[in-house]
Structure formats: C-alpha cells, structure tokens
mmCIF file of C-alpha atoms in Angstrom:
data_model
loop_
_atom_site.group_PDB
_atom_site.id
_atom_site.type_symbol
_atom_site.label_atom_id
_atom_site.label_comp_id
_atom_site.label_asym_id
_atom_site.label_seq_id
_atom_site.Cartn_x
_atom_site.Cartn_y
_atom_site.Cartn_z
ATOM 1 C CA MET A 693 -18.417 -7.385 -20.712
ATOM 2 C CA SER A 694 -15.672 -5.871 -18.537
ATOM 3 C CA SER A 695 -16.072 -4.650 -15.033
ATOM 4 C CA ALA A 696 -14.959 -1.233 -16.294
ATOM 5 C CA GLU A 697 -18.156 -0.882 -18.285
ATOM 6 C CA PRO A 698 -21.152 -2.124 -16.286
ATOM 7 C CA ASN A 699 -24.619 -1.885 -17.677
ATOM 8 C CA GLN A 700 -25.491 0.883 -15.260
ATOM 9 C CA PRO A 701 -25.324 4.478 -16.533
ATOM 10 C CA ASP A 702 -22.913 7.037 -15.057
ATOM 11 C CA ASP A 703 -23.606 10.468 -13.637
ATOM 12 C CA SER A 704 -22.863 12.220 -16.925
ATOM 13 C CA ASN A 705 -25.667 10.497 -18.815
ATOM 14 C CA THR A 706 -28.955 12.326 -19.038
ATOM 15 C CA VAL A 707 -32.050 10.234 -19.377
ATOM 16 C CA ASN A 708 -34.743 12.700 -20.247
ATOM 17 C CA ASP A 709 -37.338 10.092 -20.997
ATOM 18 C CA THR A 710 -36.997 8.659 -17.486
ATOM 19 C CA ALA A 711 -37.203 12.042 -15.832
ATOM 20 C CA ASN A 712 -40.302 12.953 -17.793
ATOM 21 C CA SER A 713 -41.963 9.551 -17.660
ATOM 22 C CA ALA A 714 -45.124 8.835 -15.786
ATOM 23 C CA VAL A 715 -46.900 5.732 -14.478
ATOM 24 C CA ASN A 716 -50.413 5.090 -13.270
ATOM 25 C CA CYS A 717 -50.656 4.070 -9.636
ATOM 26 C CA ASN A 718 -54.027 3.666 -7.926
ATOM 27 C CA GLU A 719 -55.646 5.469 -10.838
ATOM 28 C CA LYS A 720 -53.516 8.557 -10.093
ATOM 29 C CA GLN A 721 -50.821 9.691 -12.472
ATOM 30 C CA ILE A 722 -47.430 10.174 -10.793
ATOM 31 C CA LYS A 723 -44.936 12.410 -12.574
ATOM 32 C CA PHE A 724 -41.225 11.904 -11.952
ATOM 33 C CA THR A 725 -39.766 15.397 -12.173
ATOM 34 C CA SER A 726 -36.860 15.003 -9.731
ATOM 35 C CA PRO A 727 -33.384 14.573 -11.280
ATOM 36 C CA MET A 728 -32.939 11.581 -8.935
ATOM 37 C CA TRP A 729 -35.114 9.490 -11.245
ATOM 38 C CA ARG A 730 -32.252 9.521 -13.729
ATOM 39 C CA HIS A 731 -30.543 7.056 -11.390
ATOM 40 C CA PHE A 732 -33.575 5.074 -10.154
ATOM 41 C CA THR A 733 -36.438 3.131 -11.687
ATOM 42 C CA TYR A 734 -39.946 2.923 -10.276
ATOM 43 C CA GLU A 735 -41.386 -0.471 -9.385
ATOM 44 C CA GLU A 736 -44.450 -1.581 -7.478
ATOM 45 C CA VAL A 737 -44.268 -4.956 -5.688
ATOM 46 C CA ASN A 738 -47.339 -6.293 -3.872
ATOM 47 C CA GLY A 739 -48.756 -2.811 -3.632
ATOM 48 C CA THR A 740 -45.534 -1.340 -2.211
ATOM 49 C CA LYS A 741 -43.934 1.501 -4.123
ATOM 50 C CA ARG A 742 -40.182 1.149 -4.525
ATOM 51 C CA ALA A 743 -37.351 3.017 -6.211
ATOM 52 C CA VAL A 744 -34.641 0.678 -7.522
ATOM 53 C CA CYS A 745 -31.072 1.927 -7.912
ATOM 54 C CA LYS A 746 -29.817 1.499 -11.479
ATOM 55 C CA TYR A 747 -26.285 0.802 -10.241
ATOM 56 C CA CYS A 748 -26.585 -1.713 -7.392
ATOM 57 C CA ARG A 749 -30.284 -2.664 -7.814
ATOM 58 C CA LYS A 750 -31.023 -1.836 -4.167
ATOM 59 C CA GLU A 751 -34.696 -1.152 -3.431
ATOM 60 C CA ILE A 752 -35.639 2.063 -1.611
ATOM 61 C CA THR A 753 -39.116 2.507 -0.175
ATOM 62 C CA TYR A 754 -40.799 5.402 -1.959
ATOM 63 C CA THR A 755 -43.745 7.459 -0.789
ATOM 64 C CA THR A 756 -45.126 10.656 -2.224
ATOM 65 C CA LYS A 757 -45.084 12.145 1.287
ATOM 66 C CA ASN A 758 -41.332 11.717 1.881
ATOM 67 C CA GLY A 759 -40.438 12.290 -1.761
ATOM 68 C CA THR A 760 -36.926 11.438 -2.878
ATOM 69 C CA LYS A 761 -35.169 11.896 0.469
ATOM 70 C CA GLY A 762 -34.210 8.226 0.767
ATOM 71 C CA MET A 763 -33.080 8.160 -2.841
ATOM 72 C CA HIS A 764 -30.762 11.132 -2.256
ATOM 73 C CA SER A 765 -29.232 9.423 0.761
ATOM 74 C CA HIS A 766 -28.551 6.189 -1.095
ATOM 75 C CA HIS A 767 -27.241 7.987 -4.181
ATOM 76 C CA LYS A 768 -24.507 9.656 -2.118
ATOM 77 C CA SER A 769 -23.363 6.366 -0.551
ATOM 78 C CA CYS A 770 -23.811 3.906 -3.470
ATOM 79 C CA LYS A 771 -20.383 2.234 -3.745
ATOM 80 C CA ILE A 772 -20.894 0.980 -7.290
ATOM 81 C CA ARG A 773 -21.825 4.449 -8.559
ATOM 82 C CA ILE A 774 -18.867 6.023 -6.763
ATOM 83 C CA GLY A 775 -16.487 3.368 -8.074
ATOM 84 C CA GLN A 776 -17.743 3.804 -11.624
ATOM 85 C CA LYS A 777 -17.289 7.567 -11.399
ATOM 86 C CA LYS A 778 -13.690 7.121 -10.214
ATOM 87 C CA ILE A 779 -12.962 4.763 -13.110
ATOM 88 C CA ASP A 780 -14.425 7.219 -15.628
ATOM 89 C CA ASP A 781 -12.382 10.079 -14.170
ATOM 90 C CA PHE A 782 -9.237 7.933 -14.130
ATOM 91 C CA GLN A 783 -9.689 6.913 -17.753
ATOM 92 C CA SER A 784 -10.241 10.492 -18.862
ATOM 93 C CA GLN A 785 -6.961 11.518 -17.241
ATOM 94 C CA LEU A 786 -5.105 8.675 -18.962
ATOM 95 C CA THR A 787 -6.428 9.243 -22.445
ATOM 96 C CA GLY A 788 -7.475 12.872 -22.501
ATOM 97 C CA LYS A 789 -4.270 13.853 -24.357
ATOM 98 C CA ARG A 790 -4.537 11.166 -26.969
ATOM 99 C CA SER A 791 -4.357 12.812 -30.396
ATOM 100 C CA LYS A 792 -5.842 11.758 -33.681
ATOM 101 C CA THR A 793 -4.936 13.083 -37.104
ATOM 102 C CA ASP A 794 -7.785 14.852 -38.863
ATOM 103 C CA GLU A 795 -8.353 15.132 -42.612
ATOM 104 C CA SER A 796 -6.481 18.442 -42.877
ATOM 105 C CA GLY A 797 -3.290 16.884 -41.581
ATOM 106 C CA GLY A 798 -3.408 18.586 -38.177
ATOM 107 C CA SER A 799 -3.947 16.973 -34.830
ATOM 108 C CA ILE A 800 -6.932 17.150 -32.522
ATOM 109 C CA LEU A 801 -7.485 16.061 -28.959
ATOM 110 C CA ALA A 802 -10.079 13.414 -28.214
ATOM 111 C CA THR A 803 -11.060 11.525 -25.089
ATOM 112 C CA HIS A 804 -11.255 7.769 -25.187
ATOM 113 C CA ARG A 805 -12.940 5.364 -22.816
ATOM 114 C CA PHE A 806 -11.284 1.997 -22.264
ATOM 115 C CA ASN A 807 -13.297 -0.942 -23.579
ATOM 116 C CA TYR A 808 -12.149 -4.393 -22.496
ATOM 117 C CA ASP A 809 -13.875 -6.254 -25.347
ATOM 118 C CA ASP A 810 -12.355 -3.967 -27.978
ATOM 119 C CA SER A 811 -8.916 -4.478 -26.444
ATOM 120 C CA ARG A 812 -9.365 -8.251 -26.635
ATOM 121 C CA THR A 813 -10.270 -7.927 -30.314
ATOM 122 C CA ASP A 814 -7.232 -5.734 -30.990
ATOM 123 C CA LEU A 815 -5.029 -8.304 -29.261
ATOM 124 C CA ALA A 816 -6.404 -11.091 -31.477
ATOM 125 C CA LYS A 817 -5.759 -8.959 -34.568
ATOM 126 C CA MET A 818 -2.193 -8.311 -33.438
ATOM 127 C CA ILE A 819 -1.516 -12.037 -32.959
ATOM 128 C CA THR A 820 -2.843 -12.969 -36.398
ATOM 129 C CA LYS A 821 -1.285 -10.029 -38.240
ATOM 130 C CA HIS A 822 2.252 -10.534 -36.927
ATOM 131 C CA ASP A 823 2.223 -14.348 -36.496
ATOM 132 C CA TYR A 824 2.801 -14.123 -32.756
ATOM 133 C CA PRO A 825 2.460 -17.361 -30.763
ATOM 134 C CA LEU A 826 -0.660 -17.669 -28.635
ATOM 135 C CA ARG A 827 1.549 -18.144 -25.591
ATOM 136 C CA ILE A 828 2.628 -14.503 -25.792
ATOM 137 C CA VAL A 829 -0.390 -13.538 -23.659
ATOM 138 C CA GLU A 830 1.089 -15.612 -20.814
ATOM 139 C CA HIS A 831 4.577 -14.095 -21.014
ATOM 140 C CA GLU A 832 5.482 -12.152 -17.892
ATOM 141 C CA GLY A 833 6.963 -9.260 -19.851
ATOM 142 C CA PHE A 834 3.856 -8.890 -22.019
ATOM 143 C CA ARG A 835 1.577 -8.893 -18.978
ATOM 144 C CA ASP A 836 3.735 -6.303 -17.212
ATOM 145 C CA PHE A 837 3.592 -4.133 -20.319
ATOM 146 C CA CYS A 838 -0.228 -4.375 -20.497
ATOM 147 C CA GLN A 839 -0.551 -3.663 -16.779
ATOM 148 C CA GLY A 840 1.586 -0.547 -17.063
ATOM 149 C CA LEU A 841 -0.230 0.615 -20.179
ATOM 150 C CA GLN A 842 -3.779 -0.042 -18.936
ATOM 151 C CA PRO A 843 -4.310 -1.437 -15.409
ATOM 152 C CA LEU A 844 -7.949 -2.221 -16.229
ATOM 153 C CA PHE A 845 -6.953 -4.835 -18.828
ATOM 154 C CA ARG A 846 -7.326 -8.309 -17.317
ATOM 155 C CA PRO A 847 -4.753 -10.854 -18.586
ATOM 156 C CA ILE A 848 -5.990 -13.880 -20.538
ATOM 157 C CA CYS A 849 -4.574 -17.352 -21.128
ATOM 158 C CA ARG A 850 -3.543 -18.810 -24.479
ATOM 159 C CA ASN A 851 -6.761 -20.849 -24.748
ATOM 160 C CA THR A 852 -8.798 -17.667 -24.419
ATOM 161 C CA ALA A 853 -6.559 -15.998 -26.997
ATOM 162 C CA ARG A 854 -7.185 -18.920 -29.346
ATOM 163 C CA SER A 855 -10.946 -18.523 -28.869
ATOM 164 C CA ASP A 856 -10.665 -14.803 -29.632
ATOM 165 C CA VAL A 857 -8.679 -15.515 -32.805
ATOM 166 C CA MET A 858 -11.215 -18.092 -33.986
ATOM 167 C CA LYS A 859 -14.056 -15.690 -33.203
ATOM 168 C CA LEU A 860 -12.293 -13.026 -35.246
ATOM 169 C CA TYR A 861 -11.851 -15.513 -38.089
ATOM 170 C CA GLY A 862 -15.540 -16.417 -37.980
ATOM 171 C CA GLU A 863 -16.583 -12.770 -38.167
ATOM 172 C CA GLU A 864 -14.181 -12.063 -41.024
ATOM 173 C CA LYS A 865 -15.326 -15.189 -42.859
ATOM 174 C CA THR A 866 -18.977 -14.164 -42.578
ATOM 175 C CA ARG A 867 -18.171 -10.676 -43.852
ATOM 176 C CA MET A 868 -16.122 -12.099 -46.731
ATOM 177 C CA MET A 869 -18.867 -14.571 -47.688
ATOM 178 C CA HIS A 870 -21.379 -11.727 -47.963
ATOM 179 C CA PHE A 871 -18.874 -9.802 -50.065
ATOM 180 C CA LEU A 872 -18.328 -12.734 -52.440
ATOM 181 C CA GLU A 873 -22.086 -13.217 -52.765
ATOM 182 C CA SER A 874 -22.468 -9.591 -53.842
ATOM 183 C CA ILE A 875 -19.966 -9.945 -56.699
ATOM 184 C CA GLN A 876 -21.752 -9.853 -60.047
ATOM 185 C CA GLY A 877 -18.970 -11.510 -62.044
ATOM 186 C CA ARG A 878 -17.227 -14.841 -61.766
ATOM 187 C CA ILE A 879 -14.405 -15.934 -59.484
ATOM 188 C CA ALA A 880 -11.119 -17.507 -60.569
ATOM 189 C CA ILE A 881 -9.378 -19.978 -58.267
ATOM 190 C CA THR A 882 -5.673 -20.722 -57.872
ATOM 191 C CA THR A 883 -4.450 -23.563 -55.678
ATOM 192 C CA ASP A 884 -1.061 -24.948 -54.756
ATOM 193 C CA MET A 885 0.497 -27.402 -52.312
ATOM 194 C CA TRP A 886 3.080 -26.411 -49.723
ATOM 195 C CA THR A 887 5.077 -28.694 -47.414
ATOM 196 C CA ALA A 888 6.254 -27.519 -43.986
ATOM 197 C CA ASN A 889 10.001 -27.968 -43.515
ATOM 198 C CA TYR A 890 9.906 -29.271 -39.953
ATOM 199 C CA GLN A 891 6.543 -31.011 -39.745
ATOM 200 C CA LYS A 892 6.796 -32.475 -43.241
ATOM 201 C CA LYS A 893 3.051 -31.979 -43.622
ATOM 202 C CA GLY A 894 1.332 -30.866 -46.801
ATOM 203 C CA TYR A 895 -1.025 -27.895 -46.935
ATOM 204 C CA MET A 896 -3.260 -26.616 -49.712
ATOM 205 C CA THR A 897 -3.829 -22.932 -50.373
ATOM 206 C CA VAL A 898 -7.044 -21.782 -52.047
ATOM 207 C CA THR A 899 -6.997 -18.217 -53.388
ATOM 208 C CA THR A 900 -9.768 -16.315 -55.167
ATOM 209 C CA HIS A 901 -9.280 -13.663 -57.863
ATOM 210 C CA PHE A 902 -12.105 -11.442 -59.094
ATOM 211 C CA ILE A 903 -12.991 -8.007 -60.467
ATOM 212 C CA ASP A 904 -14.903 -5.818 -58.022
ATOM 213 C CA ASP A 905 -17.545 -3.209 -58.823
ATOM 214 C CA SER A 906 -14.795 -0.600 -59.334
ATOM 215 C CA TRP A 907 -13.121 -2.793 -61.968
ATOM 216 C CA GLN A 908 -10.158 -3.473 -59.701
ATOM 217 C CA LEU A 909 -8.523 -6.901 -59.534
ATOM 218 C CA GLN A 910 -8.896 -8.352 -56.041
ATOM 219 C CA SER A 911 -7.338 -11.460 -54.496
ATOM 220 C CA ARG A 912 -8.296 -13.173 -51.241
ATOM 221 C CA LEU A 913 -6.774 -16.219 -49.553
ATOM 222 C CA LEU A 914 -9.721 -18.346 -48.431
ATOM 223 C CA ARG A 915 -8.168 -21.541 -47.091
ATOM 224 C CA PHE A 916 -4.836 -22.825 -45.873
ATOM 225 C CA ILE A 917 -5.784 -26.375 -45.053
ATOM 226 C CA TYR A 918 -3.890 -29.510 -44.077
ATOM 227 C CA VAL A 919 -4.055 -32.375 -46.586
ATOM 228 C CA PRO A 920 -3.164 -35.835 -45.210
ATOM 229 C CA CYS A 921 -0.897 -38.112 -47.206
ATOM 230 C CA PRO A 922 -0.955 -39.547 -49.786
ATOM 231 C CA HIS A 923 -1.745 -36.539 -51.967
ATOM 232 C CA THR A 924 -3.777 -38.380 -54.556
ATOM 233 C CA ALA A 925 -6.063 -36.738 -57.093
ATOM 234 C CA GLU A 926 -9.142 -37.996 -55.229
ATOM 235 C CA LYS A 927 -7.997 -36.564 -51.902
ATOM 236 C CA LEU A 928 -7.025 -33.216 -53.409
ATOM 237 C CA THR A 929 -10.385 -33.056 -55.184
ATOM 238 C CA ASN A 930 -12.330 -33.682 -51.984
ATOM 239 C CA VAL A 931 -10.392 -31.039 -50.040
ATOM 240 C CA LEU A 932 -10.767 -28.412 -52.771
ATOM 241 C CA MET A 933 -14.429 -29.193 -53.414
ATOM 242 C CA ASN A 934 -15.286 -28.973 -49.711
ATOM 243 C CA SER A 935 -13.565 -25.591 -49.560
ATOM 244 C CA LEU A 936 -15.594 -24.256 -52.493
ATOM 245 C CA LEU A 937 -18.845 -25.544 -50.991
ATOM 246 C CA ASP A 938 -17.952 -24.129 -47.591
ATOM 247 C CA TRP A 939 -17.564 -20.663 -49.111
ATOM 248 C CA ASN A 940 -20.596 -21.103 -51.392
ATOM 249 C CA ILE A 941 -18.721 -20.199 -54.590
ATOM 250 C CA ASP A 942 -18.964 -23.533 -56.424
ATOM 251 C CA LYS A 943 -21.470 -22.060 -58.913
ATOM 252 C CA LYS A 944 -19.573 -18.825 -59.614
ATOM 253 C CA LEU A 945 -16.267 -20.237 -60.884
ATOM 254 C CA SER A 946 -14.564 -19.152 -64.068
ATOM 255 C CA THR A 947 -11.190 -20.931 -64.078
ATOM 256 C CA LEU A 948 -9.041 -23.123 -61.856
ATOM 257 C CA THR A 949 -5.283 -22.570 -62.148
ATOM 258 C CA VAL A 950 -2.927 -25.344 -60.983
ATOM 259 C CA ASP A 951 0.620 -26.529 -61.624
ATOM 260 C CA ASN A 952 1.202 -28.557 -64.763
ATOM 261 C CA CYS A 953 1.458 -32.136 -63.463
ATOM 262 C CA SER A 954 -0.396 -35.412 -63.962
ATOM 263 C CA THR A 955 -1.974 -35.406 -60.484
ATOM 264 C CA ASN A 956 -3.536 -32.013 -61.062
ATOM 265 C CA ASN A 957 -4.792 -33.098 -64.489
ATOM 266 C CA CYS A 958 -6.664 -35.973 -62.849
ATOM 267 C CA MET A 959 -7.934 -33.635 -60.143
ATOM 268 C CA ILE A 960 -9.360 -31.277 -62.772
ATOM 269 C CA ASP A 961 -11.257 -34.139 -64.428
ATOM 270 C CA LEU A 962 -12.762 -35.128 -61.086
ATOM 271 C CA MET A 963 -13.646 -31.518 -60.280
ATOM 272 C CA VAL A 964 -15.449 -31.101 -63.606
ATOM 273 C CA ASP A 965 -17.591 -34.152 -62.846
ATOM 274 C CA LYS A 966 -18.555 -32.796 -59.424
ATOM 275 C CA LEU A 967 -19.434 -29.251 -60.520
ATOM 276 C CA PRO A 968 -22.785 -28.450 -62.196
ATOM 277 C CA PHE A 969 -22.400 -28.517 -65.966
ATOM 278 C CA ASP A 970 -24.316 -25.276 -66.566
ATOM 279 C CA SER A 971 -22.273 -23.371 -63.956
ATOM 280 C CA LEU A 972 -19.070 -23.386 -66.049
ATOM 281 C CA ILE A 973 -18.476 -21.140 -69.047
ATOM 282 C CA LEU A 974 -18.071 -22.361 -72.654
ATOM 283 C CA GLY A 975 -18.834 -25.957 -71.834
ATOM 284 C CA ARG A 976 -15.990 -26.212 -69.296
ATOM 285 C CA SER A 977 -13.378 -25.649 -72.005
ATOM 286 C CA LEU A 978 -11.740 -22.756 -70.099
ATOM 287 C CA PHE A 979 -11.975 -24.231 -66.626
ATOM 288 C CA HIS A 980 -8.506 -25.805 -66.505
ATOM 289 C CA MET A 981 -5.689 -23.229 -66.569
ATOM 290 C CA ARG A 982 -2.049 -24.247 -66.202
ATOM 291 C CA CYS A 983 0.212 -22.015 -64.116
ATOM 292 C CA ALA A 984 2.366 -19.931 -66.476
ATOM 293 C CA ALA A 985 5.119 -19.515 -63.874
ATOM 294 C CA HIS A 986 5.352 -23.275 -63.397
ATOM 295 C CA ILE A 987 5.519 -23.860 -67.158
ATOM 296 C CA LEU A 988 8.212 -21.187 -67.473
ATOM 297 C CA ASN A 989 10.146 -22.908 -64.705
ATOM 298 C CA LEU A 990 9.987 -26.196 -66.624
ATOM 299 C CA ILE A 991 11.252 -24.456 -69.774
ATOM 300 C CA VAL A 992 14.193 -22.862 -67.943
ATOM 301 C CA ARG A 993 15.112 -26.121 -66.229
ATOM 302 C CA SER A 994 15.045 -27.890 -69.575
ATOM 303 C CA GLY A 995 17.371 -25.250 -71.037
ATOM 304 C CA LEU A 996 19.745 -25.482 -68.081
ATOM 305 C CA ASP A 997 20.180 -29.197 -68.703
ATOM 306 C CA VAL A 998 22.696 -28.197 -71.394
ATOM 307 C CA PHE A 999 24.903 -26.796 -68.603
ATOM 308 C CA GLY A 1000 23.772 -29.386 -66.094
ATOM 309 C CA HIS A 1001 27.243 -30.701 -65.235
ATOM 310 C CA GLY A 1002 28.669 -27.257 -64.401
ATOM 311 C CA ILE A 1003 25.555 -26.140 -62.507
ATOM 312 C CA GLU A 1004 25.647 -29.301 -60.407
ATOM 313 C CA LYS A 1005 29.242 -28.541 -59.398
ATOM 314 C CA VAL A 1006 28.284 -25.023 -58.303
ATOM 315 C CA ARG A 1007 25.281 -26.362 -56.381
ATOM 316 C CA ASN A 1008 27.388 -29.005 -54.602
ATOM 317 C CA SER A 1009 30.027 -26.401 -53.761
ATOM 318 C CA CYS A 1010 27.407 -24.102 -52.195
ATOM 319 C CA SER A 1011 26.006 -27.005 -50.201
ATOM 320 C CA PHE A 1012 29.486 -27.918 -48.929
ATOM 321 C CA TRP A 1013 30.546 -24.438 -47.796
ATOM 322 C CA THR A 1014 27.214 -23.693 -46.081
ATOM 323 C CA ALA A 1015 26.942 -27.028 -44.263
ATOM 324 C CA THR A 1016 28.700 -25.869 -41.055
ATOM 325 C CA PRO A 1017 29.689 -22.500 -39.535
ATOM 326 C CA LYS A 1018 33.365 -23.506 -39.620
ATOM 327 C CA ARG A 1019 33.264 -24.116 -43.377
ATOM 328 C CA HIS A 1020 31.446 -20.823 -43.874
ATOM 329 C CA ASP A 1021 34.173 -18.934 -41.964
ATOM 330 C CA THR A 1022 36.892 -20.707 -43.967
ATOM 331 C CA PHE A 1023 35.181 -19.680 -47.206
ATOM 332 C CA GLN A 1024 34.969 -16.063 -46.040
ATOM 333 C CA LYS A 1025 38.693 -15.997 -45.146
ATOM 334 C CA ASN A 1026 39.760 -17.516 -48.471
ATOM 335 C CA ALA A 1027 37.571 -15.071 -50.393
ATOM 336 C CA LYS A 1028 39.089 -12.161 -48.465
ATOM 337 C CA CYS A 1029 42.607 -13.375 -49.290
ATOM 338 C CA GLU A 1030 41.684 -13.443 -52.987
ATOM 339 C CA ASN A 1031 40.090 -9.958 -52.748
ATOM 340 C CA VAL A 1032 36.659 -11.374 -53.618
ATOM 341 C CA SER A 1033 33.678 -9.473 -52.229
ATOM 342 C CA CYS A 1034 31.435 -11.560 -49.943
ATOM 343 C CA GLU A 1035 28.671 -9.122 -49.087
ATOM 344 C CA LYS A 1036 26.017 -11.770 -49.728
ATOM 345 C CA ASN A 1037 25.803 -15.289 -48.357
ATOM 346 C CA LEU A 1038 25.858 -18.452 -50.417
ATOM 347 C CA VAL A 1039 22.352 -19.779 -51.021
ATOM 348 C CA VAL A 1040 21.405 -23.162 -52.431
ATOM 349 C CA ASP A 1041 18.702 -22.776 -55.062
ATOM 350 C CA CYS A 1042 15.299 -24.450 -54.917
ATOM 351 C CA LYS A 1043 14.865 -26.713 -57.923
ATOM 352 C CA THR A 1044 11.105 -26.269 -58.033
ATOM 353 C CA ARG A 1045 11.109 -22.458 -57.841
#
C-alpha cells in the first residue's frame, strides 16, 4: 500500500458509528458524542482510560472531567493527519478537471484520487499490451515523465515490474480458468510450432476455440511455451498434455487441429492414449483435425512445381538484390532508368507460409 493512502481516515470521512458508539466502563455507560471521536478510538489499559489517534496511534489520557481538550490539542498538531490532508488537497487540484465521457456522448467532470497499487497494475498492463521491455521502468526519460505526471508515483526496478506482470498473469489466468469451467459446450484446440529467428528456439502455441453462451465464437491463447529440442512426438505430447491439465480442460475437448505432418500424426496417437476414452466424442473419430490452411499450402506448392525453375530464378534474384544496401540502391536506380515503379520493396517469400 502506498504512502499516499494510509489506513487512517481523512477529515472528510464521517464515522457515525464511532461517534454514536458506547462502551461500558466501571459499570457506567459512556457515550461518545463529541465529533473528536471520529478521529480517536477509546481504549482502556490497566484501568487507565486512553484515546488513541487513528492517524499516528498516539495515546492521549482521557478523563470525563477534562473531556476532549487533550484530543483537540493533538488533533490540531498531528503531523500525519496534516500531511494526509495536504496530499488529498494536492491530488484534488491535479485531477479535479479530469473529464470522462458519459453515455450521452457529453463530458462530465470527476475527481480522482491517486492510487499507487492501481498505477502499478496499469504499468504492468501497458508493458504486456505493447511488448515493452521490462527495463523501460529504469529508463531515465520514463522516470522523469512519471515524476512530472504524478510526483507521488515511486519508481520501480525491472525485477519488480516482472513480479507485477506475473501477478497480473496469475490473476488473468484464474479468471480465465473460471470462465472456461463455466462453458457448457466443448473446447477445440489448435496448436502450432514457431521458431525464433535469433534464438533459434522452438515454441508451442496452444489456442482454445469455443462457443459462448451468446453463441459467439471465442478464441483465447492459453500457452506460448518453450519446447526443448529435439521436437519429437513424445516431447510435443508431454508439453501439450501438461498445458491441458494445467488449465483443467482435458475432459472438455472436442477436436485438436494440427499441421499435416508425420510427427503430429504420432503426437495425436499418443494424446488419444493419454486422454480418457469417454471424454472424447464419437469414439475419438473426430479428435484429429488437419489444418486446412496447411493442406492448401501443400496443394499450391505442388502446383507451383510445374513452374519451379522460373520461380527459383525469381526467388534467387530477390535474395541477391536484397542482400546488401548497395545492391538494393543499384536495383532502385536501374528500375528508375527503365521507368519501372518501385513503390514496394522486394520480399523473399516464406516456403512454409
């Protein structure tokens, strides 16, 4: 919890139940009718009556004879209460003109109190949504921007940012698991492998597809997980099965869609053996679905083999002219001399896409 929002109440809060409360002391009922009791609590220690400040927890000796005189004196000089009041006033001045759009399309004015925890959550959402590096929270320019925008925001390090992102992921995962459990129908799974260009590491994506209660098709990416080499059928099966068990959807599956290759065929056979027989529909006959886009790609590539020699020349030419900046400039100059438009750059195709 931030220092801007201590547990103590501020002057604007009215605690009627405290003002009207009563305690029994020496078999005599004492009624707290003074407004000062909104800022103090009554305690009795070893027979001594005390009023405890709700802001700094300082104990003030209380007697029915002197009343709340000592409480009034401390209330005026309590540094924590005064500091909190200044912060509240400062925040109201900063955000009092903040506008929000109402349902009618107009704008309304609303005050907003700074909350450090909410700002940390918003920062974690920003990092994950826009793929910012965790180190951004340590950049001098970013910290200067935050300080100018809200001086009460305390900077964090990248390790703290990582913890906030993982906390956000855990909360979202829990919410999503409850949502998947509430689905009455079955869930279809699609999975594919992706290799990072620079790291040369393989990753598996696990995506769910289902019909919600409003009969709308929904898709959610559940896992993007690293798969160590070699990518055998057994290893792929273990990674995928652990993902399904982790999300508790292994008994709600309808189909599993994968690329049409021998490794995936073996993986499907292993998956069928691991899943409960009665959890799959029509005796598992519909469980294995081959990716239509991948099959279409195979058909097109087979048809292009007729023009393979010419296509290979074009592909090699694109690779040559895009290899270095100097070659690219030479190509642009030659095209301009021949009055050929070069609004788009040369791109080498991906054989698997």
